[in-house]
MMTF fields as JSON, N, C-alpha, C and O atoms, coordinates in Angstrom:
{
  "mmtfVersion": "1.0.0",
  "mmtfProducer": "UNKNOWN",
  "numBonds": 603,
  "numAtoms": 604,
  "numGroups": 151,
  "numChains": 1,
  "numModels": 1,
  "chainsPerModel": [1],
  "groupsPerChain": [151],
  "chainIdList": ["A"],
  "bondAtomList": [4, 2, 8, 6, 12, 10, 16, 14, 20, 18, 24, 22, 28, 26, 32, 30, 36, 34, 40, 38, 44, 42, 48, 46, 52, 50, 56, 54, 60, 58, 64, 62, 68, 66, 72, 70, 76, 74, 80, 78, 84, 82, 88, 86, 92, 90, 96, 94, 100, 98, 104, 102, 108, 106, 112, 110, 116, 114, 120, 118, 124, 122, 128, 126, 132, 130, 136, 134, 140, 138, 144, 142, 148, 146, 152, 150, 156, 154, 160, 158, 164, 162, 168, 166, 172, 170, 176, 174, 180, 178, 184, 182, 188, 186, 192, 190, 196, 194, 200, 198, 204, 202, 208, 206, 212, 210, 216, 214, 220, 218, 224, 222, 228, 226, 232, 230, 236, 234, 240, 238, 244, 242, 248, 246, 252, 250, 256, 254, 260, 258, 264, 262, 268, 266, 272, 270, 276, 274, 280, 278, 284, 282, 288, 286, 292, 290, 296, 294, 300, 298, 304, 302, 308, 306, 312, 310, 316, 314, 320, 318, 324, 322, 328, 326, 332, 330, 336, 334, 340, 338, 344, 342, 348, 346, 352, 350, 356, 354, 360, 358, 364, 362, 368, 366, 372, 370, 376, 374, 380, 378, 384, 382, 388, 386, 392, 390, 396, 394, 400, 398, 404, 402, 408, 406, 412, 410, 416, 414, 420, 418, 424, 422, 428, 426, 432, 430, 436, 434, 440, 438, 444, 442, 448, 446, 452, 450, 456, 454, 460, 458, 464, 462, 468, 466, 472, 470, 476, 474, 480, 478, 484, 482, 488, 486, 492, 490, 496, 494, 500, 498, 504, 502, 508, 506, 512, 510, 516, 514, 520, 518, 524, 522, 528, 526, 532, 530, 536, 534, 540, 538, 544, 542, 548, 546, 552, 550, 556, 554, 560, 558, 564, 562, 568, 566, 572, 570, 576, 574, 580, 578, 584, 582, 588, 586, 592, 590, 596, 594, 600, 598],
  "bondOrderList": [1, 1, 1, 1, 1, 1, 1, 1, 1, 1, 1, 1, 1, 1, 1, 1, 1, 1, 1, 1, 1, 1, 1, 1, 1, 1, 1, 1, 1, 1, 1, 1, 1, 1, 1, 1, 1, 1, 1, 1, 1, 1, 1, 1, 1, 1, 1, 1, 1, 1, 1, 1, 1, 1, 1, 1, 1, 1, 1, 1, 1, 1, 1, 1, 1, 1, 1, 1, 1, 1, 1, 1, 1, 1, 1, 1, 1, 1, 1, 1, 1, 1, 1, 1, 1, 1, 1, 1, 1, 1, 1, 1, 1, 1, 1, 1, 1, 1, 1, 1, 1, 1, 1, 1, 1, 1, 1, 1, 1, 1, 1, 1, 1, 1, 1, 1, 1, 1, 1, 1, 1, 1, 1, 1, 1, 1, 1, 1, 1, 1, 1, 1, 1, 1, 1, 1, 1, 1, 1, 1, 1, 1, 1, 1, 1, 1, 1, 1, 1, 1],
  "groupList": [{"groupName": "UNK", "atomNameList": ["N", "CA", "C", "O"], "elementList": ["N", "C", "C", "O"], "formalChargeList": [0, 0, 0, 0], "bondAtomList": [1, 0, 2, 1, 3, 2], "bondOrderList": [1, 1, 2], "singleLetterCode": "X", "chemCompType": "L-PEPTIDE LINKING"}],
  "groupTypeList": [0, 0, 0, 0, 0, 0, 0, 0, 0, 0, 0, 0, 0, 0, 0, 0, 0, 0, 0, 0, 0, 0, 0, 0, 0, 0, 0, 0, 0, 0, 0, 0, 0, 0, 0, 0, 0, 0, 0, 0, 0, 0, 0, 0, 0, 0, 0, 0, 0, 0, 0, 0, 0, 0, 0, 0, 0, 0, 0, 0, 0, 0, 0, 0, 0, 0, 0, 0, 0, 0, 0, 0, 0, 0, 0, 0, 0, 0, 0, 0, 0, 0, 0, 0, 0, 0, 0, 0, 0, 0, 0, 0, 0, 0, 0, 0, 0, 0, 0, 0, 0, 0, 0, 0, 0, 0, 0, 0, 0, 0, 0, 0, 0, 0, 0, 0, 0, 0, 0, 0, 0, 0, 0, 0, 0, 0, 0, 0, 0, 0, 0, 0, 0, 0, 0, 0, 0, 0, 0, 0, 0, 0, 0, 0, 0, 0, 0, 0, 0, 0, 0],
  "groupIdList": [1, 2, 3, 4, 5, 6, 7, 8, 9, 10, 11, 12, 13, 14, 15, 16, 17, 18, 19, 20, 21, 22, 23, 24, 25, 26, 27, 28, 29, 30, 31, 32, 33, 34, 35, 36, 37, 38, 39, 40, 41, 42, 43, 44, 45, 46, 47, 48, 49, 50, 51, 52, 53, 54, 55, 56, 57, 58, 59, 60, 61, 62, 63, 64, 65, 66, 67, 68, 69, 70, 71, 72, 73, 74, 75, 76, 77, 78, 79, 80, 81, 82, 83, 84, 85, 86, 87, 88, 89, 90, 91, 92, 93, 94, 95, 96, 97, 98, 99, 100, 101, 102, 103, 104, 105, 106, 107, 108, 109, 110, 111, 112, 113, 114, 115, 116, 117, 118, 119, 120, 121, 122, 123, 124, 125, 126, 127, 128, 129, 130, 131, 132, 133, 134, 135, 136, 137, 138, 139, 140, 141, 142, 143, 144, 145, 146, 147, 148, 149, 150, 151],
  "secStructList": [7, 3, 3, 3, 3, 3, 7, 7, 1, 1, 1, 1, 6, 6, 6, 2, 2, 2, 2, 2, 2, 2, 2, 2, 6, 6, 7, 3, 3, 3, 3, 7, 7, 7, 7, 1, 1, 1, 7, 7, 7, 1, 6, 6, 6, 2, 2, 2, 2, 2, 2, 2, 2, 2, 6, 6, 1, 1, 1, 3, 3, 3, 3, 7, 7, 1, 1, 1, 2, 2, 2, 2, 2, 2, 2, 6, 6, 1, 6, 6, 7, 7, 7, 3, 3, 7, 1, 1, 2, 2, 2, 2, 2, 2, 2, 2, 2, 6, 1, 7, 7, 7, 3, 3, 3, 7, 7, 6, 6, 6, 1, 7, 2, 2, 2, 2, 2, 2, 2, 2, 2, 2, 2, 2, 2, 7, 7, 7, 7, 7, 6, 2, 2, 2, 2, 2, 2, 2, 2, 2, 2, 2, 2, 2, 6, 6, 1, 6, 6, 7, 7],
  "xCoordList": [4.94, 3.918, 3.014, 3.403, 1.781, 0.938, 0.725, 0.526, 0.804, 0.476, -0.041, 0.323, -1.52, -2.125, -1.977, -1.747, -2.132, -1.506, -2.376, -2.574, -3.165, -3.653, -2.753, -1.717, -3.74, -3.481, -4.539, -5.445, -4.641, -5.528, -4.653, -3.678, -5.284, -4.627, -3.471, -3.29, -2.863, -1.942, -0.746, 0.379, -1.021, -0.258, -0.015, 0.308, -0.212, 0.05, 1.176, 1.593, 1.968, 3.483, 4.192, 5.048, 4.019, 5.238, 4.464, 4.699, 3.616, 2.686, 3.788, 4.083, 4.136, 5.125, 5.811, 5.612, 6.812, 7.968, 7.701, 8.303, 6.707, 6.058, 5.842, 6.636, 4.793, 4.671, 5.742, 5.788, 6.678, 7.945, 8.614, 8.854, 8.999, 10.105, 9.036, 9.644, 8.168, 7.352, 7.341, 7.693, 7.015, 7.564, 9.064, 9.498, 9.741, 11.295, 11.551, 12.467, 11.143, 11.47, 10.505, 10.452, 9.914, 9.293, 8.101, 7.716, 7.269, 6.098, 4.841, 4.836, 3.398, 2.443, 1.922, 1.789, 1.572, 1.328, -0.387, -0.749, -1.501, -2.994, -2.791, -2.486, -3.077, -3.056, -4.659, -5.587, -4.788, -6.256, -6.585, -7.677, -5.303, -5.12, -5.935, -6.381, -5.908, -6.288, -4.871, -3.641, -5.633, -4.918, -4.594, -3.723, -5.767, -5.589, -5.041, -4.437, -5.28, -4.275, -5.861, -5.693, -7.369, -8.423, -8.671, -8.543, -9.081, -9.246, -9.834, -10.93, -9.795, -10.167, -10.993, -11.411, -11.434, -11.421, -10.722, -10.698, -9.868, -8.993, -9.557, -9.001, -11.022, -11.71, -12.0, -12.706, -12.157, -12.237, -11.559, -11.987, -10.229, -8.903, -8.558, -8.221, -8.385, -8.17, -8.543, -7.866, -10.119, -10.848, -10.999, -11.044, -11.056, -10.825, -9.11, -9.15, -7.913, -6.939, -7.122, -6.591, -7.79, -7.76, -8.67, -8.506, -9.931, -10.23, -10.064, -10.794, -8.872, -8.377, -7.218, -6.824, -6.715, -5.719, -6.601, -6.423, -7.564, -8.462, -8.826, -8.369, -9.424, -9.869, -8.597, -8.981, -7.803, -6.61, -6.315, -5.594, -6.839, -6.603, -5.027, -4.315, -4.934, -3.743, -2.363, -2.618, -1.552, -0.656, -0.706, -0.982, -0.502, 0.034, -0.483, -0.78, -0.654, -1.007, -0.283, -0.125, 0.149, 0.64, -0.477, -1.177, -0.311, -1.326, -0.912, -0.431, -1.252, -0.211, -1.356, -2.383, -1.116, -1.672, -0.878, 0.297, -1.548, -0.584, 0.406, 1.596, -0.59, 0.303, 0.732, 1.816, -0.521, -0.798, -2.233, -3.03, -1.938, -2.904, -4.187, -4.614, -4.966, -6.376, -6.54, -7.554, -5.521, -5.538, -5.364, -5.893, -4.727, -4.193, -5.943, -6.679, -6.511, -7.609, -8.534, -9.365, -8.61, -10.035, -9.518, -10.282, -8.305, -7.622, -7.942, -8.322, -7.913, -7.626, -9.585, -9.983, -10.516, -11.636, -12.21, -13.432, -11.723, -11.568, -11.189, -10.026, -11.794, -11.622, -10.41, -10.561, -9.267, -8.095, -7.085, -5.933, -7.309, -6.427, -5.295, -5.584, -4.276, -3.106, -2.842, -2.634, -2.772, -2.251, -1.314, -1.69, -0.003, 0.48, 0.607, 0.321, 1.203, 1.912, 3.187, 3.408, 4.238, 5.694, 6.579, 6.779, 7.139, 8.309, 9.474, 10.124, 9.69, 11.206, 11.582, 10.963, 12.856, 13.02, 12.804, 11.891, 13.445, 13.353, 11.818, 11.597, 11.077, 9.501, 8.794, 7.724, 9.547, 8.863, 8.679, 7.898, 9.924, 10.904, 10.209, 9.968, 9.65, 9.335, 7.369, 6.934, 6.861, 5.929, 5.443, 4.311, 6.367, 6.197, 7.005, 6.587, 8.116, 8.512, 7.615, 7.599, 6.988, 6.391, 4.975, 4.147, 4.628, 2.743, 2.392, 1.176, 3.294, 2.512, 1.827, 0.632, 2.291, 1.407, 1.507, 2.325, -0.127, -0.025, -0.7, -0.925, -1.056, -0.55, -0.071, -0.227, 0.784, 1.842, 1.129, 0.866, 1.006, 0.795, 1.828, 2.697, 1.932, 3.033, 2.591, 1.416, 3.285, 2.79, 3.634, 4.812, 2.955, 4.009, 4.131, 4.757, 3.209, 3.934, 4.988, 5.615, 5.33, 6.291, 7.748, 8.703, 7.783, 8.658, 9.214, 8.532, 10.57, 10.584, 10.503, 10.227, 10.678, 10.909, 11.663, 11.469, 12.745, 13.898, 13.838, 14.314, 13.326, 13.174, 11.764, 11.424, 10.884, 9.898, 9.916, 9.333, 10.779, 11.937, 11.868, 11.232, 13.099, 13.971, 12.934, 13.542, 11.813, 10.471, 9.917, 9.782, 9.749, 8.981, 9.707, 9.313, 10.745, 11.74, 12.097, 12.061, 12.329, 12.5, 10.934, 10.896, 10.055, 8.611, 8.372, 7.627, 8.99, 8.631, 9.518, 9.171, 10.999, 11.784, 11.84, 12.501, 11.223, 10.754, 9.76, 8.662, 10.402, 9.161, 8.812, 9.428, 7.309, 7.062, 7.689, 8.196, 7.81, 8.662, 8.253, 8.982, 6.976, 5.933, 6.568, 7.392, 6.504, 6.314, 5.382, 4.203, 6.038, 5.291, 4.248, 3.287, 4.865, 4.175, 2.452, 1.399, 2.911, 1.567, 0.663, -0.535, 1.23, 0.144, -0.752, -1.907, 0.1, -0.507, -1.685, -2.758, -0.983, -1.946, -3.368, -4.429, -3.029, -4.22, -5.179, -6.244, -4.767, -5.414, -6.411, -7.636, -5.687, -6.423, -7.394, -8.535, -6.903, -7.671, -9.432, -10.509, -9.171, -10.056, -10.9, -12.095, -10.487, -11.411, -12.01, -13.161, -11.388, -12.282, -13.088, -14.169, -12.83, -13.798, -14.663, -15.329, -14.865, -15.989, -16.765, -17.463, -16.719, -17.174, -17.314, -17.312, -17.489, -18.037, -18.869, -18.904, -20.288, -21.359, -22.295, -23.477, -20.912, -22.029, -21.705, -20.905, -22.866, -22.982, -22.604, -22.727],
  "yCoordList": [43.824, 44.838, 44.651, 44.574, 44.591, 44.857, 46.28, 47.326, 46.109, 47.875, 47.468, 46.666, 48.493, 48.292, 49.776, 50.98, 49.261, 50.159, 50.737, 49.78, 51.821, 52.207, 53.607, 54.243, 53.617, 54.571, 54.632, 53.842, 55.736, 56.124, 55.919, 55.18, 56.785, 55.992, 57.32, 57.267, 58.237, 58.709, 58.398, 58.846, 57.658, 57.038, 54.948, 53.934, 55.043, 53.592, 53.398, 52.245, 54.324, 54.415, 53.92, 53.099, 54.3, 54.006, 53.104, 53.401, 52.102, 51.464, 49.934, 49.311, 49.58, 47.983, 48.222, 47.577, 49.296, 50.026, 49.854, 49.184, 50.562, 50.693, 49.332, 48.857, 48.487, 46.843, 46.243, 45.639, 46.095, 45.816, 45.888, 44.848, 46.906, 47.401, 47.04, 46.456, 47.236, 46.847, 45.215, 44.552, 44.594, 42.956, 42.469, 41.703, 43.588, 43.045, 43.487, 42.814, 44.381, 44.866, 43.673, 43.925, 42.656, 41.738, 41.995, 41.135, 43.114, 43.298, 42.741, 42.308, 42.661, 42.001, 43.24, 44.276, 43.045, 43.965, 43.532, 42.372, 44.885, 44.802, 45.75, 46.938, 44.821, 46.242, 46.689, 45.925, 47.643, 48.19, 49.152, 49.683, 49.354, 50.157, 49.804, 48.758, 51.237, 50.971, 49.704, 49.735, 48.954, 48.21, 48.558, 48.094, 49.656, 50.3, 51.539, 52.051, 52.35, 53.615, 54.415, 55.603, 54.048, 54.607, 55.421, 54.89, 56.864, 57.514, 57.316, 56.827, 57.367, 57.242, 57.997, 58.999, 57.995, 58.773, 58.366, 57.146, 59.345, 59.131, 58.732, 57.797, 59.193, 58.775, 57.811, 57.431, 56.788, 55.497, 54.442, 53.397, 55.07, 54.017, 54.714, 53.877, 56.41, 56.797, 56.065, 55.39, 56.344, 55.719, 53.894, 53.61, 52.807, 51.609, 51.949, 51.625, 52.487, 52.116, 52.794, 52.358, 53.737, 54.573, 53.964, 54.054, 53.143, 52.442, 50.997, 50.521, 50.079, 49.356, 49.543, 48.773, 50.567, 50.91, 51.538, 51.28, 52.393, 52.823, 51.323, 51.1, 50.302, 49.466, 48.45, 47.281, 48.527, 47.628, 46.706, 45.825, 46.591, 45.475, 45.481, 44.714, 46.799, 46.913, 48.289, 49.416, 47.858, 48.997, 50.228, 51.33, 49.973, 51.513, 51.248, 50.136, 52.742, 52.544, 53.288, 54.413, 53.313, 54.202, 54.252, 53.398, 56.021, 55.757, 57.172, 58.228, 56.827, 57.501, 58.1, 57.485, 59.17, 59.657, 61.068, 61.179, 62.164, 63.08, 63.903, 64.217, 64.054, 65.589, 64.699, 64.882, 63.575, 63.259, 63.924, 63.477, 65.26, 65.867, 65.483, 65.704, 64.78, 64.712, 63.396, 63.392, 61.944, 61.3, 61.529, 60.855, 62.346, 62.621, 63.046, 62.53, 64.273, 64.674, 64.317, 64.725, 63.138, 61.83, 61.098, 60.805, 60.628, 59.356, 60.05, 59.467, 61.347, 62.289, 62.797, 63.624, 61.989, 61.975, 60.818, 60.817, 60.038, 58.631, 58.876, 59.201, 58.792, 58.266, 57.378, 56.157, 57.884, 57.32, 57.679, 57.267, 58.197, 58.463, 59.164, 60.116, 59.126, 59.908, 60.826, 61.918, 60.995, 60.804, 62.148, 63.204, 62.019, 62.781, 62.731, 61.728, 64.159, 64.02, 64.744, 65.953, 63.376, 63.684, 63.965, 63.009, 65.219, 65.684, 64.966, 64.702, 64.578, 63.881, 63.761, 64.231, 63.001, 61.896, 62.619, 62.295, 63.764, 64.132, 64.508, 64.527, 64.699, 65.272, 63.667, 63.254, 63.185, 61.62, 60.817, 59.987, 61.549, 60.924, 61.699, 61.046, 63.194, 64.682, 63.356, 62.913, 63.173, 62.97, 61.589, 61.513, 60.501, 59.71, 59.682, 59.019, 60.342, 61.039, 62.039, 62.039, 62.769, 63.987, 63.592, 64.324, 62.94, 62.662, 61.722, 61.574, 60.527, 58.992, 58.964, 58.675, 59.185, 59.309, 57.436, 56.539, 57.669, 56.317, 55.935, 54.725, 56.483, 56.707, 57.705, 58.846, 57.328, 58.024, 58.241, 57.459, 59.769, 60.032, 60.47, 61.05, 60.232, 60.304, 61.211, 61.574, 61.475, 62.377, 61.696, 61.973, 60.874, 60.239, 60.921, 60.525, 62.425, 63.347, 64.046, 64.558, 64.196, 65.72, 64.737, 65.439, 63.592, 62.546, 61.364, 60.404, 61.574, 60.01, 59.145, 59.379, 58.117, 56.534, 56.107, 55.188, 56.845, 56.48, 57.636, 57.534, 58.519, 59.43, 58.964, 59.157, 58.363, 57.38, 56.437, 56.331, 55.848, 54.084, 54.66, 54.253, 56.439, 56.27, 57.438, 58.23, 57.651, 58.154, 56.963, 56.635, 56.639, 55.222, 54.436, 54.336, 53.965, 53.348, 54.251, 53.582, 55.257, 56.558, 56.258, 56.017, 56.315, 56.382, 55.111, 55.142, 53.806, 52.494, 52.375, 51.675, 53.056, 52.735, 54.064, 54.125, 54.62, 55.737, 55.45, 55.145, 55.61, 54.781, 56.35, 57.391, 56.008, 57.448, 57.938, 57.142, 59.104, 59.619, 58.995, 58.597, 59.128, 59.889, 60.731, 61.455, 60.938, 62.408, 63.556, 63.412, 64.662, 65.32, 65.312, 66.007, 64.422, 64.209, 63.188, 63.157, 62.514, 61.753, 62.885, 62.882, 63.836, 64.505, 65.376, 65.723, 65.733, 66.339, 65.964, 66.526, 64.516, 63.253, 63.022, 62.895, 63.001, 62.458, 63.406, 63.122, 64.671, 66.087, 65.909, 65.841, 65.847, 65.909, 64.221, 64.022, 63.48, 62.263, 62.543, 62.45, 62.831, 63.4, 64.329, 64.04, 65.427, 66.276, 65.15, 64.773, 64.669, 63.046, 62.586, 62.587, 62.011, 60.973, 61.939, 61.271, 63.189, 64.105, 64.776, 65.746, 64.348, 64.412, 63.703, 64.09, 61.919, 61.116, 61.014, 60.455, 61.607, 61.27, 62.777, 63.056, 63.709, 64.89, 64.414, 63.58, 65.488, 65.512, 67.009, 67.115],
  "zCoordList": [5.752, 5.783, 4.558, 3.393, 4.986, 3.554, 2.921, 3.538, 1.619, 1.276, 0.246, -0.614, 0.484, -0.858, -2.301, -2.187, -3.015, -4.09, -4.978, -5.726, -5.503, -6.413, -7.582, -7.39, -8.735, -9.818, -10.304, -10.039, -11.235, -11.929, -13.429, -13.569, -14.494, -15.502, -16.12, -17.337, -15.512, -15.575, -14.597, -14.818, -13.574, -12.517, -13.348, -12.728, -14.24, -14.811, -15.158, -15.053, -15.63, -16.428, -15.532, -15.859, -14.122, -12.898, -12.041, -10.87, -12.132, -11.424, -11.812, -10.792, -12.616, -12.729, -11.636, -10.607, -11.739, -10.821, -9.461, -8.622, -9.368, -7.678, -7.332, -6.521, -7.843, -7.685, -7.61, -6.538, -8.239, -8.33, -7.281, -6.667, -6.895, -5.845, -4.293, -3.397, -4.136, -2.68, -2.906, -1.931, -3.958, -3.384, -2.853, -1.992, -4.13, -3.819, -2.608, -2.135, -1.8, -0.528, 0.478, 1.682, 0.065, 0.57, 1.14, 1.932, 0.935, 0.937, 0.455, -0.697, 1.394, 0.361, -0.172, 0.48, -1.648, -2.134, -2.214, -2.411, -1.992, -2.78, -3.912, -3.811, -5.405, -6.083, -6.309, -6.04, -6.686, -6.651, -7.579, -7.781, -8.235, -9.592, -11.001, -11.472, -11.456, -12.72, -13.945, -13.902, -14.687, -15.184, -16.871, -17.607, -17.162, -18.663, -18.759, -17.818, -20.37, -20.294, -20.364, -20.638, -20.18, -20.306, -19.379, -18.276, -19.33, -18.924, -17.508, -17.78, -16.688, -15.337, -14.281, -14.86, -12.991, -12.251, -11.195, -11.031, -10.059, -9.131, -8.308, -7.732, -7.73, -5.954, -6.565, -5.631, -7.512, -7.94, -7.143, -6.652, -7.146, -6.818, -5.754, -4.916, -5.046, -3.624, -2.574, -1.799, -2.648, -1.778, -1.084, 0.113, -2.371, -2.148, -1.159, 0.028, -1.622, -0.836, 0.5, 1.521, 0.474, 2.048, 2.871, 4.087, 2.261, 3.342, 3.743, 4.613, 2.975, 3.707, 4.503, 5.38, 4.161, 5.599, 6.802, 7.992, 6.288, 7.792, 8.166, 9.286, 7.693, 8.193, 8.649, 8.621, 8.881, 9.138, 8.396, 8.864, 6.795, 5.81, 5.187, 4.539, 5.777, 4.986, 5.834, 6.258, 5.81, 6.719, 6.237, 6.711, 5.58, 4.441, 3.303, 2.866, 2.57, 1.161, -0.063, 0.411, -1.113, -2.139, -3.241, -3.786, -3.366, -4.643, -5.646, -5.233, -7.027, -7.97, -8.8, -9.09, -9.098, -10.446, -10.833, -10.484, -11.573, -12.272, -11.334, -11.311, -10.677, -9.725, -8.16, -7.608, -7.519, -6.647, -5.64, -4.816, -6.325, -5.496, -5.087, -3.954, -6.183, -6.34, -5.51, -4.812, -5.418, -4.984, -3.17, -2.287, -3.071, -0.999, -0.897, -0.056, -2.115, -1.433, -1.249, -0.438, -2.257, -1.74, -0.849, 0.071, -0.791, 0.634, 1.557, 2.572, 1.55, 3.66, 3.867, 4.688, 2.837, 3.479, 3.862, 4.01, 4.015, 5.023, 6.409, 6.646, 7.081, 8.706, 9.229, 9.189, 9.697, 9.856, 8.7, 8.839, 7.898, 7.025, 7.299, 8.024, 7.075, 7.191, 5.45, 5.98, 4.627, 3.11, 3.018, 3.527, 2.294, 2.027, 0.82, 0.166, 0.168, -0.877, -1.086, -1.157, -1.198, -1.181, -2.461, -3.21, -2.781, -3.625, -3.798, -4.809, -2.118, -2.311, -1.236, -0.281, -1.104, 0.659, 1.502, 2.262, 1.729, 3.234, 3.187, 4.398, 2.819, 3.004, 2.908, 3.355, 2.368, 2.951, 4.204, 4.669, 4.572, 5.896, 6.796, 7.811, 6.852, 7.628, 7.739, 8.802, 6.664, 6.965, 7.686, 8.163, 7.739, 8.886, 10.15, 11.099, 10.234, 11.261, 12.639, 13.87, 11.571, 12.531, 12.171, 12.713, 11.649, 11.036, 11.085, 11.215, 11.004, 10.859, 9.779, 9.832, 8.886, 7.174, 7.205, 7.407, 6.807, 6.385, 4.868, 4.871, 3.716, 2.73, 2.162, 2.596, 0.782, 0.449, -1.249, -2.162, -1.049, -2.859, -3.414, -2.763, -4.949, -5.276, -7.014, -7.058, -8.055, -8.851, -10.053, -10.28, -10.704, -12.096, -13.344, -14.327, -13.173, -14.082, -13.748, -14.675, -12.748, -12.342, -11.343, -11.008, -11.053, -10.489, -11.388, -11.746, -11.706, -12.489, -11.745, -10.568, -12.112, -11.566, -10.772, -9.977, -10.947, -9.587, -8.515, -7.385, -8.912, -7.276, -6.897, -5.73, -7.752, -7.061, -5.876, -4.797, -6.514, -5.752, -4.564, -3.592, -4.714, -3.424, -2.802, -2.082, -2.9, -2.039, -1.304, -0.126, -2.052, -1.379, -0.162, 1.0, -0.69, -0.175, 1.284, 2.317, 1.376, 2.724, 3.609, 4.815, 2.96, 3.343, 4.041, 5.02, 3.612, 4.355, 5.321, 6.273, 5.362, 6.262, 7.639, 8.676, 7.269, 8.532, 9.093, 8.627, 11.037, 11.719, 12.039, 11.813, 12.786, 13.898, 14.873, 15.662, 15.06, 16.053, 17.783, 18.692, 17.683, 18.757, 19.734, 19.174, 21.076, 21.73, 21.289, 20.966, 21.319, 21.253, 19.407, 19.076, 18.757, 17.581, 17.879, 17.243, 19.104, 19.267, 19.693, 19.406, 20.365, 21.112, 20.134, 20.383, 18.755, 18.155, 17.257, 17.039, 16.68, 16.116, 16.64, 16.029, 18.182, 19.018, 18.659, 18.111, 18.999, 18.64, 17.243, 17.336, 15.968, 14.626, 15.256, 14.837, 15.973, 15.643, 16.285, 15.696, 17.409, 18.204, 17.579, 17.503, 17.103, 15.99, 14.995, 15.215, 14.06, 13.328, 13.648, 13.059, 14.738, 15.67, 16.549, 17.34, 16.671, 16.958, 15.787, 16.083, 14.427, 13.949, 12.478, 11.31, 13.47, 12.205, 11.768, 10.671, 12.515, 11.926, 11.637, 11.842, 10.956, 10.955, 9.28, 8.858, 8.392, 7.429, 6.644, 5.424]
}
């Protein structure tokens, strides 16, 4: 699977980790992250990863900064976006299970490093349910795609 990867520069501390563990799990990794500890902006690095997974460049995406928040809320204004932001396994597992999340925010102030791993790690190995989860998908997709070209 390819997954491309961003941070901002409070999401850098756990950015080796994350790179790390998605190759060793034999993944191609895009990184797209910030590479300094300089102050940043998040839709900097959201956006580049949310639209190579909307565009099929990439399967999935992870992307890190303080809380996560700011990052899901620039990724989920991309067209095709899925983005969550996960606490911990089972809400990892809940969101490609029942959602088809197809990136995963994550919060490298308030999560260490190893409930990072084993977020991530839950998040790549959970497929979609579908049934009645497609029907609902189709639903939000359809609302999207009726309104890509308003302003």
């Amino acid at each position: 699977m390819k997954v491309a990867v961003g941070n901002d520069h409070r999401g850098l501390c756990v950015r080796p980790r994350v790179l790390g563990l998605l190759v060793e799990l034999g993944h191609e990794v895009h990184d797209l992250g910030a590479s300094g500890p300089a102050g940043v902006d998040y839709p900097d690095y959201a956006i580049p990863v949310a639209e190579e997974v909307a565009a099929g460049k990439a399967d999935r995406g992870v992307l890190i900064c303080a809380t996560g928040h700011g990052m899901c809320i620039a990724a989920n204004k991309v067209h095709g976006v899925r983005a969550v932001n996960s606490r911990d396994v089972i809400d990892a597992e809940l969101s490609r299970r029942h959602n088809d999340s197809n990136i995963l925010c994550l919060a490298a102030d308030l999560l260490g490093e190893d409930q990072i791993e084993r977020i991530i790690r839950a998040w790549l190995l959970t497929d979609f349910e579908g049934g009645r989860h497609t029907r609902r998908r189709e639903k939000v997709d359809a609302y999207e795609k009726s309104h890509e070209n308003r302003s």
